[in-house]
């Protein structure tokens, strides 16, 4: 096991001054009318208040609803964009796999690949991946080229001579060869089962794949590459090429496998999107050339016999031009801009980085398509609101209470789950069947999370539930406080109890230790038999992690003492738990494999904590902590120095302390007068021992022995001091005691 060592009020502008006094001549009161009746006043006031209320509510509702609709529109556009990208990647991902598999098959048996034996395999790929325009192999030695094409139904012109393919032809298989310096280009037309229907030959093209960019890039990089966008002459549609090198057993690149992917299926997907009356979605490359468009014919422009790609600003649509101008200025994926006197929303989302291409999914929608109806409805609401408001409010209040109350309560339950508060079932019932199904599913989730929390640190589960992140392998450097516990003479204990009784006995001990760790926000890493490894500071960082670890250790000591008293009364064996604590930088995170992970800490600091637990055996102590823990935890610890120790596996010594109690905290952990006196005498004796005042050291440790006869520490240092009194150590003696065992 391994782990690591070690954020004037502005002046008032209100004008002041006295208004000039004005003298008004006394006037005679005019006789006024009797006024309106109370009934009319009440009705008038009610009508006025109701009118103001309706207008205010309708206006407020319109403003808020407009903002909400626009926000929802933005989310909708983002979801559509993500869906479009995912759909496009779903067309490209299997192509990568097929091209790599084809290259590896060719590398296994170059001869069979060159003679066309792989054509049935290539035909099967074309059969299952309709987005492919063709798939092919090219060889470096002589430029031999083998290519398989699907022939769409109803094709009138195809092949080397642009002629009508034979009836029933499903695939065209092309072989280019240069044997004896003679160029040949043979096209063979076959059925879906491979039956040959005819062939033709062309010697005019003189095509050599080796100078082509896709071939050179694949050979140079020795990995899968995607070419730039181009226009395929066979279907007059834009597309890209995926290529992968054919690597021989000796590591040489002997050729390349590649496939052409037409983007017309992307265009077909975009054509099906519902983006309002004026919305549009399309895909462009880094040069703003159209890759896919709802009208696939607009992606390519014909100039005579030449076909070229169309840029977005060449579509002749001002809204697209304005959208790109706003995007370049804002440099943000989502923009709001004006075009033609109307507000539009634009989304420019990049494709995943693994594609290796700077493609953008562009979506442009007209805001009025989403909020225009809202404006009309608001005007109608003003006219009808006075009539239906009283009755409507009563009815809506009643119905909404029936529907939303369970959802409101369910939201609170979800917030409790996010805090990993999983106690009790969700005792709700709704009048909507789907809400009841949701309540049932959430109860199932709570039970699953409760079970999950028994195997994984609760803080880690709480963090994962709150964030929604996928669990991934990896760790980070962080300074933690690590604790190891162990039961003394566990072997003897196991010999005195049956297996079943021992399991119950040790489980009660482990549960008590774990509860003490959890009370101080620690993480139980693992149980190793009767031993426990825990740490503080991860996954949730705590500034006082060292102090929390010490408090947990003291609690564990006290709880075990209480359990021992109870076990003694029942006639059961007791346990003496030894504890080691160390603060150090470690690596903490998820290690293991994709099938099974463990959230743990690794590094030298973990080893030191484990060795400190073993130091207790030598000195007869119960809780050993390092100097790093003392420094990090602060002055509230009551400790006494044990020794300058080099744990097993190390030459350098470090101070080790026994943790005795805690000042100013839990009264159950406060030091007794005897413990304070033990600390004082130990400090006095160890100071004399380090300063080679052997007689003073013996006296201090003898006083300690008289105070605590069961303490093993005095006898150790009295024996050492007497030895050095008789046989003084060398001048370079450092006082380090080197441990020979764990």
Coordinates of N, CA and C in Angstrom, one line a residue, residues 9 19 22 164 167 205 255 287 294 297 299 381 425 493 525-526 550 631 651:
X9 N -20.2 55.0 0.4 CA -21.5 55.2 -0.3 C -21.4 56.4 -1.2
X19 N -38.7 75.4 -1.1 CA -39.6 75.9 -2.2 C -40.1 77.3 -1.9
X22 N -45.7 80.6 -1.4 CA -46.7 81.2 -2.2 C -48.0 81.6 -1.3
X164 N -23.6 3.0 -68.1 CA -24.6 2.4 -67.3 C -24.1 1.0 -66.8
X167 N -27.2 -4.7 -65.3 CA -28.4 -4.9 -64.6 C -28.1 -5.9 -63.4
X205 N -7.0 7.3 -67.1 CA -6.9 8.1 -65.8 C -5.4 8.2 -65.3
X255 N 1.8 0.2 -47.2 CA 0.6 0.7 -47.9 C -0.4 1.4 -47.0
X287 N -12.7 26.2 -43.0 CA -12.7 27.2 -44.1 C -14.1 27.7 -44.4
X294 N -29.3 21.0 -45.3 CA -30.6 20.3 -45.5 C -30.9 20.1 -47.0
X297 N -27.9 19.4 -52.4 CA -27.5 19.9 -53.7 C -26.8 21.2 -53.6
X299 N -24.5 22.1 -51.4 CA -23.2 22.0 -50.8 C -22.1 22.0 -51.9
X381 N -54.8 37.5 -24.0 CA -55.0 37.3 -22.5 C -55.5 38.6 -21.9
X425 N -37.9 5.8 2.8 CA -38.4 5.8 1.5 C -39.1 7.2 1.2
X493 N -6.6 -14.3 19.3 CA -8.1 -14.1 19.4 C -8.8 -15.1 18.5
X525 N -10.7 3.8 3.7 CA -10.2 3.3 2.5 C -10.4 1.8 2.3
X526 N -10.1 1.0 3.3 CA -10.2 -0.4 3.1 C -10.1 -1.1 4.5
X550 N -6.7 13.0 14.4 CA -6.4 12.7 15.8 C -7.6 12.5 16.7
X631 N 2.5 19.0 14.0 CA 2.6 20.4 13.4 C 1.4 20.8 12.7
X651 N 16.4 5.1 6.8 CA 17.6 5.3 7.6 C 17.4 6.6 8.4

